[in-house]
Amino acid sequence: MDRYQKFIEEKAKKKRELMGTMFFPRTPVLLLDLCDGSKTSYDDLLKGLEAIHLTTLVIAPAEAKARAKGKFVKFLAPEKEADAYRAADFAVVMDGDISKVIKNGCVPISKLDGEKTADYNPLREKGNGFYFKNPTKWEMFAAIVRALETYQFPYDWENLIRIILK
């Protein structure tokens, strides 16, 4: 079994631990960490993710948990962050530091910095994530949708994961 297959099995195991044993492991999972101290409201973004039925793990302080609820949005305490990263397929990074995301085998969705980031291009099979220029909820949403579309194509997704795991 190669490294990629072992990685996929571990990710499926973590998904089932966090989401329940009946959770289908090929279901995409997004991680959104709202513990960055930002006062920005992401309620509209969460509603949009709920509308497209994207399973989303949200790491948030207690006061944020009461605001937005949904069938596809699951709030986690900050101490569950490590488990959430191991279960998620892709993660939104607010501060632009994608090293923690990549270390945990998640595909980063972050602000484009031009140094460590290269937007994934499935035609060229190059890039290491999905990036936006301005950290608005709409640009984030567009990058999330691009990641979700790529996830639907196993060959492209495997290429992206193999790039990240190098």
mmCIF file of N, CA, C and O in Angstrom, residues 3-71:
data_model
loop_
_atom_site.group_PDB
_atom_site.id
_atom_site.type_symbol
_atom_site.label_atom_id
_atom_site.label_comp_id
_atom_site.label_asym_id
_atom_site.label_seq_id
_atom_site.Cartn_x
_atom_site.Cartn_y
_atom_site.Cartn_z
ATOM 1 N N ARG A 3 1.812 5.445 0.094
ATOM 2 C CA ARG A 3 1.563 6.501 1.078
ATOM 3 C C ARG A 3 0.196 7.155 0.879
ATOM 4 O O ARG A 3 -0.494 7.480 1.834
ATOM 5 N N TYR A 4 -0.193 7.343 -0.364
ATOM 6 C CA TYR A 4 -1.487 7.967 -0.656
ATOM 7 C C TYR A 4 -2.642 7.119 -0.138
ATOM 8 O O TYR A 4 -3.557 7.637 0.504
ATOM 9 N N GLN A 5 -2.615 5.817 -0.384
ATOM 10 C CA GLN A 5 -3.694 4.933 0.075
ATOM 11 C C GLN A 5 -3.776 4.914 1.603
ATOM 12 O O GLN A 5 -4.865 4.925 2.171
ATOM 13 N N LYS A 6 -2.623 4.873 2.254
ATOM 14 C CA LYS A 6 -2.599 4.899 3.719
ATOM 15 C C LYS A 6 -3.183 6.219 4.230
ATOM 16 O O LYS A 6 -3.955 6.246 5.185
ATOM 17 N N PHE A 7 -2.818 7.317 3.560
ATOM 18 C CA PHE A 7 -3.338 8.633 3.917
ATOM 19 C C PHE A 7 -4.864 8.668 3.809
ATOM 20 O O PHE A 7 -5.552 9.155 4.705
ATOM 21 N N ILE A 8 -5.415 8.133 2.717
ATOM 22 C CA ILE A 8 -6.861 8.122 2.494
ATOM 23 C C ILE A 8 -7.570 7.294 3.568
ATOM 24 O O ILE A 8 -8.619 7.688 4.084
ATOM 25 N N GLU A 9 -7.006 6.163 3.937
ATOM 26 C CA GLU A 9 -7.610 5.322 4.983
ATOM 27 C C GLU A 9 -7.612 6.024 6.332
ATOM 28 O O GLU A 9 -8.604 5.953 7.070
ATOM 29 N N GLU A 10 -6.522 6.704 6.664
ATOM 30 C CA GLU A 10 -6.460 7.441 7.929
ATOM 31 C C GLU A 10 -7.468 8.588 7.954
ATOM 32 O O GLU A 10 -8.103 8.852 8.968
ATOM 33 N N LYS A 11 -7.607 9.279 6.825
ATOM 34 C CA LYS A 11 -8.566 10.384 6.744
ATOM 35 C C LYS A 11 -9.997 9.859 6.917
ATOM 36 O O LYS A 11 -10.798 10.438 7.636
ATOM 37 N N ALA A 12 -10.314 8.730 6.294
ATOM 38 C CA ALA A 12 -11.648 8.133 6.435
ATOM 39 C C ALA A 12 -11.922 7.747 7.885
ATOM 40 O O ALA A 12 -13.025 7.961 8.394
ATOM 41 N N LYS A 13 -10.934 7.212 8.538
ATOM 42 C CA LYS A 13 -11.077 6.827 9.952
ATOM 43 C C LYS A 13 -11.365 8.051 10.822
ATOM 44 O O LYS A 13 -12.253 8.031 11.675
ATOM 45 N N LYS A 14 -10.634 9.146 10.600
ATOM 46 C CA LYS A 14 -10.849 10.373 11.376
ATOM 47 C C LYS A 14 -12.226 10.975 11.090
ATOM 48 O O LYS A 14 -12.884 11.490 11.990
ATOM 49 N N LYS A 15 -12.665 10.911 9.821
ATOM 50 C CA LYS A 15 -13.997 11.429 9.483
ATOM 51 C C LYS A 15 -15.058 10.669 10.275
ATOM 52 O O LYS A 15 -15.973 11.267 10.834
ATOM 53 N N ARG A 16 -14.940 9.368 10.319
ATOM 54 C CA ARG A 16 -15.935 8.560 11.040
ATOM 55 C C ARG A 16 -15.886 8.827 12.537
ATOM 56 O O ARG A 16 -16.918 8.820 13.197
ATOM 57 N N GLU A 17 -14.714 9.066 13.092
ATOM 58 C CA GLU A 17 -14.610 9.382 14.519
ATOM 59 C C GLU A 17 -15.324 10.684 14.849
ATOM 60 O O GLU A 17 -16.017 10.777 15.854
ATOM 61 N N LEU A 18 -15.137 11.699 14.001
ATOM 62 C CA LEU A 18 -15.746 13.010 14.264
ATOM 63 C C LEU A 18 -17.209 13.096 13.853
ATOM 64 O O LEU A 18 -18.003 13.750 14.513
ATOM 65 N N MET A 19 -17.567 12.451 12.751
ATOM 66 C CA MET A 19 -18.903 12.622 12.186
ATOM 67 C C MET A 19 -19.855 11.472 12.497
ATOM 68 O O MET A 19 -21.039 11.573 12.232
ATOM 69 N N GLY A 20 -19.331 10.361 12.992
ATOM 70 C CA GLY A 20 -20.178 9.206 13.271
ATOM 71 C C GLY A 20 -19.853 8.059 12.332
ATOM 72 O O GLY A 20 -19.382 8.266 11.214
ATOM 73 N N THR A 21 -20.120 6.858 12.773
ATOM 74 C CA THR A 21 -19.737 5.673 11.996
ATOM 75 C C THR A 21 -20.498 5.544 10.689
ATOM 76 O O THR A 21 -20.037 4.877 9.774
ATOM 77 N N MET A 22 -21.644 6.172 10.553
ATOM 78 C CA MET A 22 -22.427 6.074 9.325
ATOM 79 C C MET A 22 -22.014 7.118 8.283
ATOM 80 O O MET A 22 -22.562 7.158 7.197
ATOM 81 N N PHE A 23 -21.042 7.950 8.616
ATOM 82 C CA PHE A 23 -20.597 8.986 7.691
ATOM 83 C C PHE A 23 -19.822 8.341 6.550
ATOM 84 O O PHE A 23 -18.883 7.581 6.759
ATOM 85 N N PHE A 24 -20.219 8.645 5.314
ATOM 86 C CA PHE A 24 -19.561 8.085 4.131
ATOM 87 C C PHE A 24 -18.224 8.799 3.941
ATOM 88 O O PHE A 24 -18.196 10.021 3.758
ATOM 89 N N PRO A 25 -17.087 8.079 3.968
ATOM 90 C CA PRO A 25 -15.782 8.736 3.952
ATOM 91 C C PRO A 25 -15.447 9.489 2.670
ATOM 92 O O PRO A 25 -14.580 10.341 2.666
ATOM 93 N N ARG A 26 -16.115 9.221 1.562
ATOM 94 C CA ARG A 26 -15.840 9.943 0.313
ATOM 95 C C ARG A 26 -16.601 11.265 0.250
ATOM 96 O O ARG A 26 -16.507 12.013 -0.724
ATOM 97 N N THR A 27 -17.335 11.597 1.307
ATOM 98 C CA THR A 27 -18.014 12.880 1.393
ATOM 99 C C THR A 27 -16.985 13.963 1.718
ATOM 100 O O THR A 27 -16.230 13.817 2.675
ATOM 101 N N PRO A 28 -16.931 15.043 0.939
ATOM 102 C CA PRO A 28 -15.944 16.088 1.213
ATOM 103 C C PRO A 28 -16.243 16.828 2.515
ATOM 104 O O PRO A 28 -17.401 17.079 2.845
ATOM 105 N N VAL A 29 -15.189 17.152 3.237
ATOM 106 C CA VAL A 29 -15.316 17.866 4.506
ATOM 107 C C VAL A 29 -14.419 19.099 4.469
ATOM 108 O O VAL A 29 -13.224 19.001 4.186
ATOM 109 N N LEU A 30 -15.008 20.251 4.769
ATOM 110 C CA LEU A 30 -14.300 21.519 4.832
ATOM 111 C C LEU A 30 -14.066 21.877 6.292
ATOM 112 O O LEU A 30 -14.938 21.664 7.138
ATOM 113 N N LEU A 31 -12.913 22.439 6.596
ATOM 114 C CA LEU A 31 -12.626 22.959 7.933
ATOM 115 C C LEU A 31 -12.535 24.469 7.850
ATOM 116 O O LEU A 31 -11.835 25.013 6.985
ATOM 117 N N LEU A 32 -13.239 25.132 8.749
ATOM 118 C CA LEU A 32 -13.233 26.590 8.829
ATOM 119 C C LEU A 32 -12.887 26.957 10.267
ATOM 120 O O LEU A 32 -13.650 26.660 11.183
ATOM 121 N N ASP A 33 -11.715 27.535 10.483
ATOM 122 C CA ASP A 33 -11.261 27.901 11.829
ATOM 123 C C ASP A 33 -11.567 29.372 12.066
ATOM 124 O O ASP A 33 -10.978 30.248 11.439
ATOM 125 N N LEU A 34 -12.504 29.630 12.983
ATOM 126 C CA LEU A 34 -12.916 31.004 13.275
ATOM 127 C C LEU A 34 -12.310 31.520 14.572
ATOM 128 O O LEU A 34 -12.779 32.513 15.120
ATOM 129 N N CYS A 35 -11.283 30.864 15.067
ATOM 130 C CA CYS A 35 -10.645 31.276 16.321
ATOM 131 C C CYS A 35 -9.462 32.202 16.092
ATOM 132 O O CYS A 35 -8.556 32.272 16.910
ATOM 133 N N ASP A 36 -9.460 32.918 14.992
ATOM 134 C CA ASP A 36 -8.332 33.784 14.667
ATOM 135 C C ASP A 36 -8.421 35.154 15.324
ATOM 136 O O ASP A 36 -7.573 36.007 15.108
ATOM 137 N N GLY A 37 -9.450 35.387 16.129
ATOM 138 C CA GLY A 37 -9.606 36.670 16.795
ATOM 139 C C GLY A 37 -10.294 37.719 15.950
ATOM 140 O O GLY A 37 -10.537 38.824 16.395
ATOM 141 N N SER A 38 -10.623 37.395 14.726
ATOM 142 C CA SER A 38 -11.278 38.335 13.834
ATOM 143 C C SER A 38 -12.715 38.588 14.281
ATOM 144 O O SER A 38 -13.397 37.692 14.751
ATOM 145 N N LYS A 39 -13.141 39.799 14.135
ATOM 146 C CA LYS A 39 -14.518 40.167 14.483
ATOM 147 C C LYS A 39 -15.443 40.040 13.275
ATOM 148 O O LYS A 39 -16.609 40.356 13.344
ATOM 149 N N THR A 40 -14.914 39.576 12.159
ATOM 150 C CA THR A 40 -15.698 39.423 10.939
ATOM 151 C C THR A 40 -16.761 38.350 11.141
ATOM 152 O O THR A 40 -16.503 37.294 11.700
ATOM 153 N N SER A 41 -17.957 38.618 10.656
ATOM 154 C CA SER A 41 -19.038 37.641 10.728
ATOM 155 C C SER A 41 -19.002 36.762 9.480
ATOM 156 O O SER A 41 -18.935 37.260 8.356
ATOM 157 N N TYR A 42 -19.038 35.470 9.702
ATOM 158 C CA TYR A 42 -19.044 34.523 8.600
ATOM 159 C C TYR A 42 -20.388 33.821 8.479
ATOM 160 O O TYR A 42 -20.488 32.768 7.873
ATOM 161 N N ASP A 43 -21.440 34.416 9.032
ATOM 162 C CA ASP A 43 -22.767 33.806 8.992
ATOM 163 C C ASP A 43 -23.238 33.573 7.558
ATOM 164 O O ASP A 43 -23.768 32.512 7.238
ATOM 165 N N ASP A 44 -23.037 34.555 6.662
ATOM 166 C CA ASP A 44 -23.446 34.399 5.259
ATOM 167 C C ASP A 44 -22.663 33.278 4.578
ATOM 168 O O ASP A 44 -23.225 32.512 3.797
ATOM 169 N N LEU A 45 -21.373 33.204 4.866
ATOM 170 C CA LEU A 45 -20.548 32.137 4.292
ATOM 171 C C LEU A 45 -21.059 30.778 4.765
ATOM 172 O O LEU A 45 -21.219 29.855 3.966
ATOM 173 N N LEU A 46 -21.360 30.652 6.049
ATOM 174 C CA LEU A 46 -21.875 29.384 6.587
ATOM 175 C C LEU A 46 -23.230 29.036 5.970
ATOM 176 O O LEU A 46 -23.493 27.873 5.664
ATOM 177 N N LYS A 47 -24.078 30.035 5.760
ATOM 178 C CA LYS A 47 -25.369 29.781 5.109
ATOM 179 C C LYS A 47 -25.169 29.299 3.671
ATOM 180 O O LYS A 47 -25.877 28.412 3.202
ATOM 181 N N GLY A 48 -24.198 29.881 2.979
ATOM 182 C CA GLY A 48 -23.892 29.453 1.617
ATOM 183 C C GLY A 48 -23.380 28.023 1.590
ATOM 184 O O GLY A 48 -23.761 27.231 0.719
ATOM 185 N N LEU A 49 -22.513 27.664 2.530
ATOM 186 C CA LEU A 49 -21.988 26.302 2.605
ATOM 187 C C LEU A 49 -23.099 25.316 2.934
ATOM 188 O O LEU A 49 -23.131 24.204 2.404
ATOM 189 N N GLU A 50 -24.010 25.739 3.787
ATOM 190 C CA GLU A 50 -25.169 24.905 4.117
ATOM 191 C C GLU A 50 -26.044 24.713 2.882
ATOM 192 O O GLU A 50 -26.532 23.620 2.616
ATOM 193 N N ALA A 51 -26.210 25.770 2.098
ATOM 194 C CA ALA A 51 -27.057 25.708 0.909
ATOM 195 C C ALA A 51 -26.517 24.742 -0.145
ATOM 196 O O ALA A 51 -27.293 24.124 -0.875
ATOM 197 N N ILE A 52 -25.189 24.604 -0.233
ATOM 198 C CA ILE A 52 -24.624 23.678 -1.215
ATOM 199 C C ILE A 52 -24.354 22.305 -0.592
ATOM 200 O O ILE A 52 -23.723 21.455 -1.213
ATOM 201 N N HIS A 53 -24.826 22.106 0.633
ATOM 202 C CA HIS A 53 -24.747 20.823 1.335
ATOM 203 C C HIS A 53 -23.312 20.347 1.538
ATOM 204 O O HIS A 53 -23.025 19.153 1.415
ATOM 205 N N LEU A 54 -22.426 21.269 1.846
ATOM 206 C CA LEU A 54 -21.029 20.917 2.099
ATOM 207 C C LEU A 54 -20.834 20.677 3.586
ATOM 208 O O LEU A 54 -21.086 21.575 4.405
ATOM 209 N N THR A 55 -20.414 19.482 3.946
ATOM 210 C CA THR A 55 -20.138 19.168 5.342
ATOM 211 C C THR A 55 -18.984 20.048 5.795
ATOM 212 O O THR A 55 -17.901 20.025 5.212
ATOM 213 N N THR A 56 -19.241 20.846 6.835
ATOM 214 C CA THR A 56 -18.276 21.834 7.291
ATOM 215 C C THR A 56 -18.039 21.692 8.782
ATOM 216 O O THR A 56 -18.985 21.702 9.568
ATOM 217 N N LEU A 57 -16.781 21.544 9.155
ATOM 218 C CA LEU A 57 -16.385 21.556 10.561
ATOM 219 C C LEU A 57 -15.930 22.969 10.878
ATOM 220 O O LEU A 57 -15.085 23.516 10.173
ATOM 221 N N VAL A 58 -16.502 23.563 11.918
ATOM 222 C CA VAL A 58 -16.164 24.930 12.280
ATOM 223 C C VAL A 58 -15.563 24.915 13.677
ATOM 224 O O VAL A 58 -16.202 24.462 14.625
ATOM 225 N N ILE A 59 -14.339 25.389 13.776
ATOM 226 C CA ILE A 59 -13.718 25.560 15.087
ATOM 227 C C ILE A 59 -13.995 26.998 15.477
ATOM 228 O O ILE A 59 -13.575 27.930 14.782
ATOM 229 N N ALA A 60 -14.741 27.166 16.563
ATOM 230 C CA ALA A 60 -15.187 28.507 16.907
ATOM 231 C C ALA A 60 -15.275 28.684 18.407
ATOM 232 O O ALA A 60 -15.510 27.728 19.144
ATOM 233 N N PRO A 61 -15.113 29.928 18.861
ATOM 234 C CA PRO A 61 -15.349 30.213 20.276
ATOM 235 C C PRO A 61 -16.821 29.990 20.614
ATOM 236 O O PRO A 61 -17.676 29.975 19.725
ATOM 237 N N ALA A 62 -17.128 29.823 21.880
ATOM 238 C CA ALA A 62 -18.486 29.483 22.328
ATOM 239 C C ALA A 62 -19.547 30.452 21.824
ATOM 240 O O ALA A 62 -20.640 30.040 21.443
ATOM 241 N N GLU A 63 -19.253 31.754 21.783
ATOM 242 C CA GLU A 63 -20.272 32.730 21.372
ATOM 243 C C GLU A 63 -20.667 32.591 19.914
ATOM 244 O O GLU A 63 -21.775 32.943 19.524
ATOM 245 N N ALA A 64 -19.818 32.071 19.076
ATOM 246 C CA ALA A 64 -20.140 31.910 17.654
ATOM 247 C C ALA A 64 -21.034 30.705 17.417
ATOM 248 O O ALA A 64 -21.772 30.665 16.442
ATOM 249 N N LYS A 65 -20.992 29.732 18.292
ATOM 250 C CA LYS A 65 -21.759 28.509 18.096
ATOM 251 C C LYS A 65 -23.264 28.749 18.127
ATOM 252 O O LYS A 65 -24.021 28.053 17.476
ATOM 253 N N ALA A 66 -23.700 29.725 18.876
ATOM 254 C CA ALA A 66 -25.127 29.981 19.009
ATOM 255 C C ALA A 66 -25.713 30.674 17.787
ATOM 256 O O ALA A 66 -26.906 30.638 17.571
ATOM 257 N N ARG A 67 -24.874 31.308 16.961
ATOM 258 C CA ARG A 67 -25.368 32.124 15.853
ATOM 259 C C ARG A 67 -25.855 31.311 14.662
ATOM 260 O O ARG A 67 -26.918 31.554 14.135
ATOM 261 N N ALA A 68 -25.061 30.393 14.200
ATOM 262 C CA ALA A 68 -25.394 29.691 12.961
ATOM 263 C C ALA A 68 -25.502 28.199 13.213
ATOM 264 O O ALA A 68 -24.648 27.616 13.857
ATOM 265 N N LYS A 69 -26.567 27.624 12.735
ATOM 266 C CA LYS A 69 -26.754 26.186 12.865
ATOM 267 C C LYS A 69 -27.218 25.641 11.537
ATOM 268 O O LYS A 69 -27.751 26.357 10.715
ATOM 269 N N GLY A 70 -27.015 24.360 11.342
ATOM 270 C CA GLY A 70 -27.462 23.739 10.115
ATOM 271 C C GLY A 70 -27.154 22.256 10.127
ATOM 272 O O GLY A 70 -26.387 21.767 10.944
ATOM 273 N N LYS A 71 -27.741 21.560 9.183
ATOM 274 C CA LYS A 71 -27.557 20.113 9.077
ATOM 275 C C LYS A 71 -26.131 19.757 8.677
ATOM 276 O O LYS A 71 -25.599 18.738 9.095
#
